[in-house]
PDB file of C-alpha atoms in Angstrom:
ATOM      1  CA  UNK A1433      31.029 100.880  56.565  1.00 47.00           C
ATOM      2  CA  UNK A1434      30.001 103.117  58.913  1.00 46.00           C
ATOM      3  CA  UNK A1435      32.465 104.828  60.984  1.00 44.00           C
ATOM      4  CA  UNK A1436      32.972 104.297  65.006  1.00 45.00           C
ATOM      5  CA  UNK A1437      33.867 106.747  67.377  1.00 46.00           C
ATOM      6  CA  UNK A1438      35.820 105.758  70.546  1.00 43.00           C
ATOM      7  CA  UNK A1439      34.286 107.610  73.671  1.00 49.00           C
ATOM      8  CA  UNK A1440      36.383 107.334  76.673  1.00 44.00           C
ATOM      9  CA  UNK A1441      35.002 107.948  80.206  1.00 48.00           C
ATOM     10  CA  UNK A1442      35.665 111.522  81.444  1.00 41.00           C
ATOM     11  CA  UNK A1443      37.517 110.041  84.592  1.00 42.00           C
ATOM     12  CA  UNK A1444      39.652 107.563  82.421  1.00 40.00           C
ATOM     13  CA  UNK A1445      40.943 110.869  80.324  1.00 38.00           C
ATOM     14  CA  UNK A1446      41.511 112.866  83.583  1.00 37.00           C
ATOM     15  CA  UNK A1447      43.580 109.895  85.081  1.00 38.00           C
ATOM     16  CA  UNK A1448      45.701 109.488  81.601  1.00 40.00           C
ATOM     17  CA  UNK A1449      46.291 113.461  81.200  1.00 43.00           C
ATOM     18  CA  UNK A1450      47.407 113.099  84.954  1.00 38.00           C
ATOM     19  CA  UNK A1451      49.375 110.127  84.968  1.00 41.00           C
ATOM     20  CA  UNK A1452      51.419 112.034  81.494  1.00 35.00           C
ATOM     21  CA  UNK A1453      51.779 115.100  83.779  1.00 41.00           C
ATOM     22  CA  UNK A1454      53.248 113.582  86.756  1.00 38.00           C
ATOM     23  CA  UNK A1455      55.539 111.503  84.406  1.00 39.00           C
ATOM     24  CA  UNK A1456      56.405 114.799  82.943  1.00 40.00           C
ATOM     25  CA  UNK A1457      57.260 116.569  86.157  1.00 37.00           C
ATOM     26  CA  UNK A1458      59.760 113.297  87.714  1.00 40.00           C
ATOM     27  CA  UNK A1459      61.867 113.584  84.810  1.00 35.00           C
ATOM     28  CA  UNK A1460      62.329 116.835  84.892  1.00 40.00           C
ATOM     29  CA  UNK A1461      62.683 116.502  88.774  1.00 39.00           C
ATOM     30  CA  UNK A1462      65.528 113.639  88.208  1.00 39.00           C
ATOM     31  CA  UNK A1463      67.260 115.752  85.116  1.00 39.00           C
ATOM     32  CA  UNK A1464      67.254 118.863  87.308  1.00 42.00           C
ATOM     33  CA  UNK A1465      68.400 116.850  90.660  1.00 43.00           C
ATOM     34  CA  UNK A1466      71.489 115.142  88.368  1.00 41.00           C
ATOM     35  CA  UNK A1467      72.275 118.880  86.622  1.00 40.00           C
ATOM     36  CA  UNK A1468      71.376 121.164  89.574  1.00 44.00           C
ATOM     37  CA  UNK A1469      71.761 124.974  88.882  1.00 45.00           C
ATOM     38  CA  UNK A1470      75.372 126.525  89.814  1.00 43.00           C
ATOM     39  CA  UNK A1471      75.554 128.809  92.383  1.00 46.00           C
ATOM     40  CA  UNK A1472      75.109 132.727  91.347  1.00 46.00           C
ATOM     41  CA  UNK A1473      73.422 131.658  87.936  1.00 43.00           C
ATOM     42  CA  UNK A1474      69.958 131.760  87.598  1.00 48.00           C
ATOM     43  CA  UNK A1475      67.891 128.398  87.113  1.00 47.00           C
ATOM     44  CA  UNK A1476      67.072 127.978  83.279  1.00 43.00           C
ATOM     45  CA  UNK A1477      63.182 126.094  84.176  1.00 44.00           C
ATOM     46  CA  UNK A1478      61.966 122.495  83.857  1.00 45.00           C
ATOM     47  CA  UNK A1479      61.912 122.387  79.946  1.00 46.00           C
ATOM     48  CA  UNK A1480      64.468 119.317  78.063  1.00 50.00           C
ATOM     49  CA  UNK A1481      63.853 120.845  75.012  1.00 55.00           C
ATOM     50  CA  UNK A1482      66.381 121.824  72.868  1.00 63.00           C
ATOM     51  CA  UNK A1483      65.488 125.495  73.240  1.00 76.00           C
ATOM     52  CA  UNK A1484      65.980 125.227  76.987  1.00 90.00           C
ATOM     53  CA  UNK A1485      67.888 122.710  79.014  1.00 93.00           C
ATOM     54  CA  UNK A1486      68.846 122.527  82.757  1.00 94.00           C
ATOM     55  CA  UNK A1487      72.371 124.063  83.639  1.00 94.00           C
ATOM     56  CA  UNK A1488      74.631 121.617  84.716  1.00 94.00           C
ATOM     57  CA  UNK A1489      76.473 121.743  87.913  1.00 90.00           C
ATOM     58  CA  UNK A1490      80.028 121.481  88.713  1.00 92.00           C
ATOM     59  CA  UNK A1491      80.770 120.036  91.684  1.00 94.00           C
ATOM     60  CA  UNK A1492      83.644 119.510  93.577  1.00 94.00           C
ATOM     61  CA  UNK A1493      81.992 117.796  96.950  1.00 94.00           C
ATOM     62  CA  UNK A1494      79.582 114.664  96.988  1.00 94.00           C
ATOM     63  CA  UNK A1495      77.077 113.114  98.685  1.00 94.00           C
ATOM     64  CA  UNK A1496      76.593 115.531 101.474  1.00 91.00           C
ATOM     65  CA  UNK A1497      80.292 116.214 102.028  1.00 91.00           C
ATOM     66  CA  UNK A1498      81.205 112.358 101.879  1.00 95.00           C
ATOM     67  CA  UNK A1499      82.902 112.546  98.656  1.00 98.00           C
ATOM     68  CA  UNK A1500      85.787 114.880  97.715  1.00 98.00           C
ATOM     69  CA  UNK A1501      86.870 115.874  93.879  1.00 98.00           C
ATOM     70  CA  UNK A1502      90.523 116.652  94.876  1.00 98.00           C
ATOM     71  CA  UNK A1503      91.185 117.166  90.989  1.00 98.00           C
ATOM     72  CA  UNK A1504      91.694 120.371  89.324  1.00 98.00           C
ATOM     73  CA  UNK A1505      89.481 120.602  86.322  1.00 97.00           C
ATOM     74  CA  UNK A1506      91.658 120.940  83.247  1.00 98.00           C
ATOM     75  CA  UNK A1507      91.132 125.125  81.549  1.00 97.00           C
ATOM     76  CA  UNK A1508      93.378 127.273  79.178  1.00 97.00           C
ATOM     77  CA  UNK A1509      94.242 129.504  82.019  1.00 97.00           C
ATOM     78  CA  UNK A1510      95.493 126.761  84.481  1.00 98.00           C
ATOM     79  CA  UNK A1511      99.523 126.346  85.131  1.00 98.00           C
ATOM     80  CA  UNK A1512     101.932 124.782  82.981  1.00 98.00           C
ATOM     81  CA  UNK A1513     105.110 123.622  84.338  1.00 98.00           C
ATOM     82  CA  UNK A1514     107.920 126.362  83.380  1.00 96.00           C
ATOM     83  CA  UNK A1515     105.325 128.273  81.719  1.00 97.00           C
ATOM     84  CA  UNK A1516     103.916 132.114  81.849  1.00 97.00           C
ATOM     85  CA  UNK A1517     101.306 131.668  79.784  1.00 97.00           C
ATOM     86  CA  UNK A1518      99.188 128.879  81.055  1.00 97.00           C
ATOM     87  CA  UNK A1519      97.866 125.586  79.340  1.00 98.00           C
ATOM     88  CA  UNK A1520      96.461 127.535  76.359  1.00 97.00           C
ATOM     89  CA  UNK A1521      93.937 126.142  74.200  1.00 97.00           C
ATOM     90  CA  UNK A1522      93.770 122.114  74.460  1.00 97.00           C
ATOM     91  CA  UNK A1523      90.538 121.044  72.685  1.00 97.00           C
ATOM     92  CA  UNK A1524      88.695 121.109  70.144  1.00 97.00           C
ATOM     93  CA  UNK A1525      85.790 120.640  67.925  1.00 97.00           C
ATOM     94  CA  UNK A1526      87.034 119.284  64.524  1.00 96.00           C
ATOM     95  CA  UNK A1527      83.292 117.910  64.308  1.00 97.00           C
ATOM     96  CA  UNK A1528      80.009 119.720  65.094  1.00 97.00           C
ATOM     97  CA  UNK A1529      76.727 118.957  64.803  1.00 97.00           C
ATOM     98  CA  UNK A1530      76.544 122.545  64.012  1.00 96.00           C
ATOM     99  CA  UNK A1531      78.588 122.179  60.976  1.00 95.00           C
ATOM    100  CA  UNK A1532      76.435 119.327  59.798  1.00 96.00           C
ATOM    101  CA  UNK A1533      78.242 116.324  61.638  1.00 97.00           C
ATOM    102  CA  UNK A1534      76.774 113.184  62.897  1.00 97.00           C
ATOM    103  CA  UNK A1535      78.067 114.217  66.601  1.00 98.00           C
ATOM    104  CA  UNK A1536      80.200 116.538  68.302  1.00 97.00           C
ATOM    105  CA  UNK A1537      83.733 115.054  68.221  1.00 97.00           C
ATOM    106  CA  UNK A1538      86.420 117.182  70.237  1.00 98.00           C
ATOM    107  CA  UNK A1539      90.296 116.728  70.064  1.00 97.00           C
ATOM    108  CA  UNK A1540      92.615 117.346  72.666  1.00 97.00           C
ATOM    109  CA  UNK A1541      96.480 117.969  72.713  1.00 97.00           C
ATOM    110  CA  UNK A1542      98.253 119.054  76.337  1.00 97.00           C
ATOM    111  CA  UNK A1543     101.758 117.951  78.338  1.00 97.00           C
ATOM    112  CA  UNK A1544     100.894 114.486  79.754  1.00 98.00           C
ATOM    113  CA  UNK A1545     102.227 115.954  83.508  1.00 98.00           C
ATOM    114  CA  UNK A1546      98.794 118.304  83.261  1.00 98.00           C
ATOM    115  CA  UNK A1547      96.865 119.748  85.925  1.00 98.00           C
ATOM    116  CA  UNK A1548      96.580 116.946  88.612  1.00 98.00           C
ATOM    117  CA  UNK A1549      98.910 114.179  87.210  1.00 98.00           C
ATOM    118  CA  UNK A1550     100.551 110.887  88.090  1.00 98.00           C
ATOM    119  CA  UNK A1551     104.550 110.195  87.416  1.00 98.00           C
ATOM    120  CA  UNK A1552     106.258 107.240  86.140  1.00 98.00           C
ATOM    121  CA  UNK A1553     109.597 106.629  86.878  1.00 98.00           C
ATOM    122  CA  UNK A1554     110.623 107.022  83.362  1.00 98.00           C
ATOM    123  CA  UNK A1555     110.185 110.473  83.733  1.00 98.00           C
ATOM    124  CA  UNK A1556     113.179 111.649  85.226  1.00 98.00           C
ATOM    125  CA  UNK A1557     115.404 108.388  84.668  1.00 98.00           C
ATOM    126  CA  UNK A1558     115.784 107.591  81.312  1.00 98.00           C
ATOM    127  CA  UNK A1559     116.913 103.797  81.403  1.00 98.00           C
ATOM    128  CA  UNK A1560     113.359 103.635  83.133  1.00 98.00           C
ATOM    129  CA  UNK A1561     111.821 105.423  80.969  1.00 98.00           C
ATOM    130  CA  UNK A1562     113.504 102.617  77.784  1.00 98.00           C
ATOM    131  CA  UNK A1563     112.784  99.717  79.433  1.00 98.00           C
ATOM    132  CA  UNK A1564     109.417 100.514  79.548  1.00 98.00           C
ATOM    133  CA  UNK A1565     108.091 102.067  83.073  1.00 98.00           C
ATOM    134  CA  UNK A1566     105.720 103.777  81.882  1.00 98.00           C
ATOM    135  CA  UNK A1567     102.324 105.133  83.692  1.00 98.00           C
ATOM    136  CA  UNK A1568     100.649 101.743  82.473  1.00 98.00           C
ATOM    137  CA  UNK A1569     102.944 100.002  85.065  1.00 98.00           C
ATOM    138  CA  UNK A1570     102.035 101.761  88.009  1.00 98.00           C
ATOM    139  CA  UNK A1571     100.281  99.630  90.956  1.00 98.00           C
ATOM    140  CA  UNK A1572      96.806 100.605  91.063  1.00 98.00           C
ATOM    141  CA  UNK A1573      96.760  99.091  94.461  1.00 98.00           C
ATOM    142  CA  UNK A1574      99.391 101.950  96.103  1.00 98.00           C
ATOM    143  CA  UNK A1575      97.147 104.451  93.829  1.00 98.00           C
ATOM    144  CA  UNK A1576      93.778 103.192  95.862  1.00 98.00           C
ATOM    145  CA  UNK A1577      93.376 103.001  99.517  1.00 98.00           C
ATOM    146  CA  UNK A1578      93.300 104.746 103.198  1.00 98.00           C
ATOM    147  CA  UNK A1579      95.410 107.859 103.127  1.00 98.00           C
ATOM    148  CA  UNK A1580      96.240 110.058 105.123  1.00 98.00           C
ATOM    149  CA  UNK A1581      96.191 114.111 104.610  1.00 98.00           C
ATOM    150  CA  UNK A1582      97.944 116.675 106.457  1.00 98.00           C
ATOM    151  CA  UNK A1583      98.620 120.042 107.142  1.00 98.00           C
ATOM    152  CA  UNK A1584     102.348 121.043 106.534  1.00 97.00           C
ATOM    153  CA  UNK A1585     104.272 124.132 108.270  1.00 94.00           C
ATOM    154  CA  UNK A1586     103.528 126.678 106.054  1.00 92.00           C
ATOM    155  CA  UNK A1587     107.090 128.665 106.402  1.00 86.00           C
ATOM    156  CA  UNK A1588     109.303 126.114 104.498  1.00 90.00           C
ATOM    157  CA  UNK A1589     109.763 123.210 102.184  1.00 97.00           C
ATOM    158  CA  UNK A1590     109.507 119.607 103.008  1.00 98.00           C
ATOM    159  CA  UNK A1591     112.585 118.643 104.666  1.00 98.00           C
ATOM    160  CA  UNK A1592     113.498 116.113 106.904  1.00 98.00           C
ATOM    161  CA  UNK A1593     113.499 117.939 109.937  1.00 97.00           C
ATOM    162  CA  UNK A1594     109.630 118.062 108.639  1.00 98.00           C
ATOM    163  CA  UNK A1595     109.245 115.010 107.935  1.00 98.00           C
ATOM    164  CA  UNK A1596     110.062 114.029 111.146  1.00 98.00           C
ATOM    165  CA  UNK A1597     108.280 116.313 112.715  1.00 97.00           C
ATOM    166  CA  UNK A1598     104.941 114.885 111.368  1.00 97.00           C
ATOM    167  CA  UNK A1599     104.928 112.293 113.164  1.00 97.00           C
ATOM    168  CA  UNK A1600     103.685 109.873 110.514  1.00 97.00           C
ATOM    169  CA  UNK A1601     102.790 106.221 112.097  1.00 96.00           C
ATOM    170  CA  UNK A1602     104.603 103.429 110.838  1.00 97.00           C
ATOM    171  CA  UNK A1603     102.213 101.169 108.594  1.00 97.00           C
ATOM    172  CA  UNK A1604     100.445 104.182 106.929  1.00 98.00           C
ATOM    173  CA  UNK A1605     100.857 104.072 102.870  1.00 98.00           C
ATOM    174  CA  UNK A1606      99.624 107.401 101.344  1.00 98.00           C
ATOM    175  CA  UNK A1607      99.731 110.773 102.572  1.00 98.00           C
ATOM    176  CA  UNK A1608      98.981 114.114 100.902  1.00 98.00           C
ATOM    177  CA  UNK A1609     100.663 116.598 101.856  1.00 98.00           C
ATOM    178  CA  UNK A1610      98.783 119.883 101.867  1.00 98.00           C
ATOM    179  CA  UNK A1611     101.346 122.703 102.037  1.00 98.00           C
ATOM    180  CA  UNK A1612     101.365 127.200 101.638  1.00 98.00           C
ATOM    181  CA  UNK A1613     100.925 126.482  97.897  1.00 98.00           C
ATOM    182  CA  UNK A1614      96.797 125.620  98.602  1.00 98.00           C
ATOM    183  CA  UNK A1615      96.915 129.145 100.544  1.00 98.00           C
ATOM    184  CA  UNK A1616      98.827 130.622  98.182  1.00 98.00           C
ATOM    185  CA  UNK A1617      96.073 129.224  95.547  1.00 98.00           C
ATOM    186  CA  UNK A1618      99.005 128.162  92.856  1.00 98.00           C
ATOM    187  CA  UNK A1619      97.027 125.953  90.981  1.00 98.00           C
ATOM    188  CA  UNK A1620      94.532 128.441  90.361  1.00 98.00           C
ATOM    189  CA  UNK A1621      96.905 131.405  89.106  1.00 98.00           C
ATOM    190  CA  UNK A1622      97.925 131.092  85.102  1.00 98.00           C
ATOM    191  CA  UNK A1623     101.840 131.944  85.623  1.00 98.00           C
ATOM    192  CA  UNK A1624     103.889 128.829  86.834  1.00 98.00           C
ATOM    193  CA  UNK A1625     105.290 129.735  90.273  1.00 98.00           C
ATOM    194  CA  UNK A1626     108.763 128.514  90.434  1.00 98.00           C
ATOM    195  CA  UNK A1627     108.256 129.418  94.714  1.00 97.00           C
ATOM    196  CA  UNK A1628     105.937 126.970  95.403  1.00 98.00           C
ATOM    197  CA  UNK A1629     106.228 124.633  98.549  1.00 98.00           C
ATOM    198  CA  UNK A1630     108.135 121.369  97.485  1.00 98.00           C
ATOM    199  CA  UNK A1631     110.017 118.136  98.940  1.00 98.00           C
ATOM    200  CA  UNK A1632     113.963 119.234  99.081  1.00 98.00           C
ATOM    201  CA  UNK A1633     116.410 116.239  98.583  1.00 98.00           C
ATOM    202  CA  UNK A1634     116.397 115.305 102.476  1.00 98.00           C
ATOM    203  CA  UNK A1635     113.039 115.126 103.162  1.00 98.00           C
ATOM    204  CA  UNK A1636     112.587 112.856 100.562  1.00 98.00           C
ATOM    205  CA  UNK A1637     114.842 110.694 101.404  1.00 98.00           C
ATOM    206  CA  UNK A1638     113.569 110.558 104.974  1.00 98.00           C
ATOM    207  CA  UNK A1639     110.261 109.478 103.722  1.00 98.00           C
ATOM    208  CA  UNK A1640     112.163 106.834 101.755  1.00 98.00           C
ATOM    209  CA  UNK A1641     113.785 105.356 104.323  1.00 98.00           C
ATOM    210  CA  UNK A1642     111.636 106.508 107.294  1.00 98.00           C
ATOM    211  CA  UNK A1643     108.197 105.562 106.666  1.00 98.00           C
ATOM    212  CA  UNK A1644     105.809 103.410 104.604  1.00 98.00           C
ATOM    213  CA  UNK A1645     104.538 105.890 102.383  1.00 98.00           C
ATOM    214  CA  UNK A1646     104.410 104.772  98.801  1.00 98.00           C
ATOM    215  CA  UNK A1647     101.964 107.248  97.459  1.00 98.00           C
ATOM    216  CA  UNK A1648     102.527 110.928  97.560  1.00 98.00           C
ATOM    217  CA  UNK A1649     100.520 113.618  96.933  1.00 98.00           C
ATOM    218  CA  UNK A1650     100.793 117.315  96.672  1.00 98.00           C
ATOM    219  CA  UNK A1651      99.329 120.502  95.808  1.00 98.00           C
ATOM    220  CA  UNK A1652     101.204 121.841  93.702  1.00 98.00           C
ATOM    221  CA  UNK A1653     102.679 120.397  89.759  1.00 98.00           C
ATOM    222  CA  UNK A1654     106.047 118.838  91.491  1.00 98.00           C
ATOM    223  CA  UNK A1655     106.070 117.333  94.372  1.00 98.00           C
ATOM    224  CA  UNK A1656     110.210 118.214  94.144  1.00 98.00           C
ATOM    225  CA  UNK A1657     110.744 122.117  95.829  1.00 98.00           C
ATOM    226  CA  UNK A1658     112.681 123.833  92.280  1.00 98.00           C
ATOM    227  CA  UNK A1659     115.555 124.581  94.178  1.00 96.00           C
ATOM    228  CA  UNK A1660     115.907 120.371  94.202  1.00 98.00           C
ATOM    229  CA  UNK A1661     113.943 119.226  91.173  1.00 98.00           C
ATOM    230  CA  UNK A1662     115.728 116.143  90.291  1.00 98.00           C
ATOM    231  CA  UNK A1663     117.766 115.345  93.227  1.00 98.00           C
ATOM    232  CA  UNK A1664     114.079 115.301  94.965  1.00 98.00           C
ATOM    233  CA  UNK A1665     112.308 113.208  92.266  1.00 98.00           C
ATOM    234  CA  UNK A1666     115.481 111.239  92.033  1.00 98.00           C
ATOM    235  CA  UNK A1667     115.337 109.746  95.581  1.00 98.00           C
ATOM    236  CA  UNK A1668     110.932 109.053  95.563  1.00 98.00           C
ATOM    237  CA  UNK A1669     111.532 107.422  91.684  1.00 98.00           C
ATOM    238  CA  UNK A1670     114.723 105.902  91.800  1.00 98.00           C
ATOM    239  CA  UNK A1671     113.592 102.161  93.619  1.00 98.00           C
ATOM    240  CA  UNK A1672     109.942 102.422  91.547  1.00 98.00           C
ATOM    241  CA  UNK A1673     107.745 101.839  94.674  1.00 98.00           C
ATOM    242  CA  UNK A1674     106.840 105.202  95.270  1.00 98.00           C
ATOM    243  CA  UNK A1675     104.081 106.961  92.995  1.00 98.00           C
ATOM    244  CA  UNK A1676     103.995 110.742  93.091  1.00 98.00           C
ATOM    245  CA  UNK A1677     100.100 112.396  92.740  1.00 98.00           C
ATOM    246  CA  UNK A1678     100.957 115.897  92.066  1.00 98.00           C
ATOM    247  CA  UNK A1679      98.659 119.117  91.488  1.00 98.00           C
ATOM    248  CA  UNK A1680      96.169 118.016  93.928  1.00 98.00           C
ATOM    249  CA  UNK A1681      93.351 120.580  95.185  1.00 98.00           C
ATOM    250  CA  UNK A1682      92.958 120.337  98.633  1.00 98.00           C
ATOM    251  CA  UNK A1683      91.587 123.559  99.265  1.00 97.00           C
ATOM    252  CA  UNK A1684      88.168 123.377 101.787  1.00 95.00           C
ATOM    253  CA  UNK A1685      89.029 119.601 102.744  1.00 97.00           C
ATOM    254  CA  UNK A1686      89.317 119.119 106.290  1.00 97.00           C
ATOM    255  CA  UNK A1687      92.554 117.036 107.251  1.00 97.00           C
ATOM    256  CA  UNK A1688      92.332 113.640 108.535  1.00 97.00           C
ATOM    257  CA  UNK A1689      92.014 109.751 107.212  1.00 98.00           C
ATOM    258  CA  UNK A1690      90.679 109.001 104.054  1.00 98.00           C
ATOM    259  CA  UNK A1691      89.807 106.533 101.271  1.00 98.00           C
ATOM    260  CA  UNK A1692      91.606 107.689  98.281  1.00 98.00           C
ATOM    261  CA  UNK A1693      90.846 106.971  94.570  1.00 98.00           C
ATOM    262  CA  UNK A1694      92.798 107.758  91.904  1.00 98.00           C
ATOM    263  CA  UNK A1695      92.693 106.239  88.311  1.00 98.00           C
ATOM    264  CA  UNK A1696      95.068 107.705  85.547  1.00 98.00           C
ATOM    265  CA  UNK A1697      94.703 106.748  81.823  1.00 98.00           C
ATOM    266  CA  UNK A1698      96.461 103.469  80.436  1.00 98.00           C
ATOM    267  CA  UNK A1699      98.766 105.936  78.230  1.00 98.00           C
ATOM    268  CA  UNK A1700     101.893 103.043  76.796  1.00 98.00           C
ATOM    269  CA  UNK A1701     105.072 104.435  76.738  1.00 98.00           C
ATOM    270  CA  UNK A1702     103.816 108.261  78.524  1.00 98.00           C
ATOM    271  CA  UNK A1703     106.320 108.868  81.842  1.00 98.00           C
ATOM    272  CA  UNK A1704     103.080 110.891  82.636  1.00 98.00           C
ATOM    273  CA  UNK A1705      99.404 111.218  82.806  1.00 98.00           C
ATOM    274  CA  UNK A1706      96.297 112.844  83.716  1.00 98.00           C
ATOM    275  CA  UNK A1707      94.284 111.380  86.912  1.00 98.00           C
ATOM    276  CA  UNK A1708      91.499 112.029  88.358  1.00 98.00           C
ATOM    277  CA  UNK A1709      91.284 111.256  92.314  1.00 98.00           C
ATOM    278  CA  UNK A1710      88.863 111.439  94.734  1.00 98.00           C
ATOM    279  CA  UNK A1711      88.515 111.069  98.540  1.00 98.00           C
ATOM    280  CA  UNK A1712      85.695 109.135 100.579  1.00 98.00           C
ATOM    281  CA  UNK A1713      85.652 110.083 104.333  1.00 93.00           C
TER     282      UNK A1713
END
């Protein structure tokens, strides 16, 4: 049988080789607009090989300044509560694909009250914590709504002589409270800072009885000053409607009203966890 040779038209081949090229050129468009290069690096080319792939980006502000990341990434060399030393090491690679796994399969161990975190009220009330209010019991609706974000004085703790003077409206529900410790840059430094700005007992129980507010957030990992720990948490935890957000960056976020997200993991029986939150002007 004699053999046939398929002869395509010149301008047929030109179109395919051109159509494959453009193809070529919006995916590596789309990869490099959804990993953009980080600023002061120096862009790694167009190439999704596996010899060269686009650096990813870390961002902390969205859609043209619409969307805030008011959550600390989670590093070794962040603050620990009580701690000189930092987080330390909290992950791992037990499974590589370098050591001849199917997939790369990390493990992670850290404090549940990490980096920006949620409390329960079984964390500083112990009959709480038995019965079973855990972070899985917390009202998702008080965690997601408007809120509210403010500048504190920067020369003193949250009392109630601040409190009042804040002027908060009746009818609002959240407010962050962003206070010296964003200045200060406290969440950034690896020794726990037992001077950071907090809520002393009063204050807190102005807010308690004085406003709305039933979601509290603050820049710092306790939204108690040290000098009133748990006489501070006591008063926000002790009739479970209030939720404190604490270890919130709020650094280069302008004040003013917000929509604020925040979803923690469903951890049962934890007084504490991890959240990630977000604000939408």
């Amino acid at each position: 049988m004699a053999k046939t040779t398929l002869k395509l038209p010149f301008s047929l081949l030109f179109f395919t080789s051109l159509t494959l090229t453009l193809a070529t050129l919006t995916l590596t468009a789309a990869e490099t607009a959804a990993y953009p290069t980080i600023p002061g690096t120096t862009p790694t080319g167009c190439s999704l090989s596996e010899q060269e792939v686009p650096t990813p980006v870390r961002r902390e502000v969205y859609e043209n300044g619409e969307i805030y990341d008011i959550t600390h990434r989670i590093t070794s060399d962040m603050p620990s509560f009580g701690s000189k030393e930092g987080l330390g090491q909290y992950l791992w690679l037990p499974k590589s694909i370098k050591n001849g796994s199917l997939a790369n399969n990390s493990e992670m161990k850290l404090p549940s009250h990490t980096g920006t975190h949620v409390d329960a009220p079984g964390h500083v009330f112990d009959h709480y914590f038995d019965a079973g209010y855990d972070v899985d019991t917390l009202d998702l609706g008080v965690l997601n709504g408007p809120a509210l974000l403010v500048d504190v004085p920067r020369d003193k703790n949250i009392t109630a002589e601040v409190m009042e003077s804040l002027n908060i409206p009746r009818g609002v529900r959240r407010v962050i409270f962003r206070t010296l410790n964003t200045d200060r840059k406290l969440m950034f430094k690896r020794e726990f800072d037992s001077s950071y700005v907090g809520f002393m007992k009063d204050g807190a129980r102005w807010l308690v009885q004085n406003t709305d507010i039933k979601l509290v957030g603050i820049d710092y990992l306790s939204a108690a000053a040290h000098d009133d720990l748990l006489p501070s948490h006591y008063e926000f935890l002790e009739g479970r409607e209030v939720i404190l957000v604490e270890g919130l960056k709020l650094d280069g976020v302008p004040a003013g009203l917000y929509t604020i997200h925040c979803l923690h993991l469903r951890l049962l029986g934890a007084e504490g966890s991890p959240i990630r939150c977000i604000l939408i002007k």
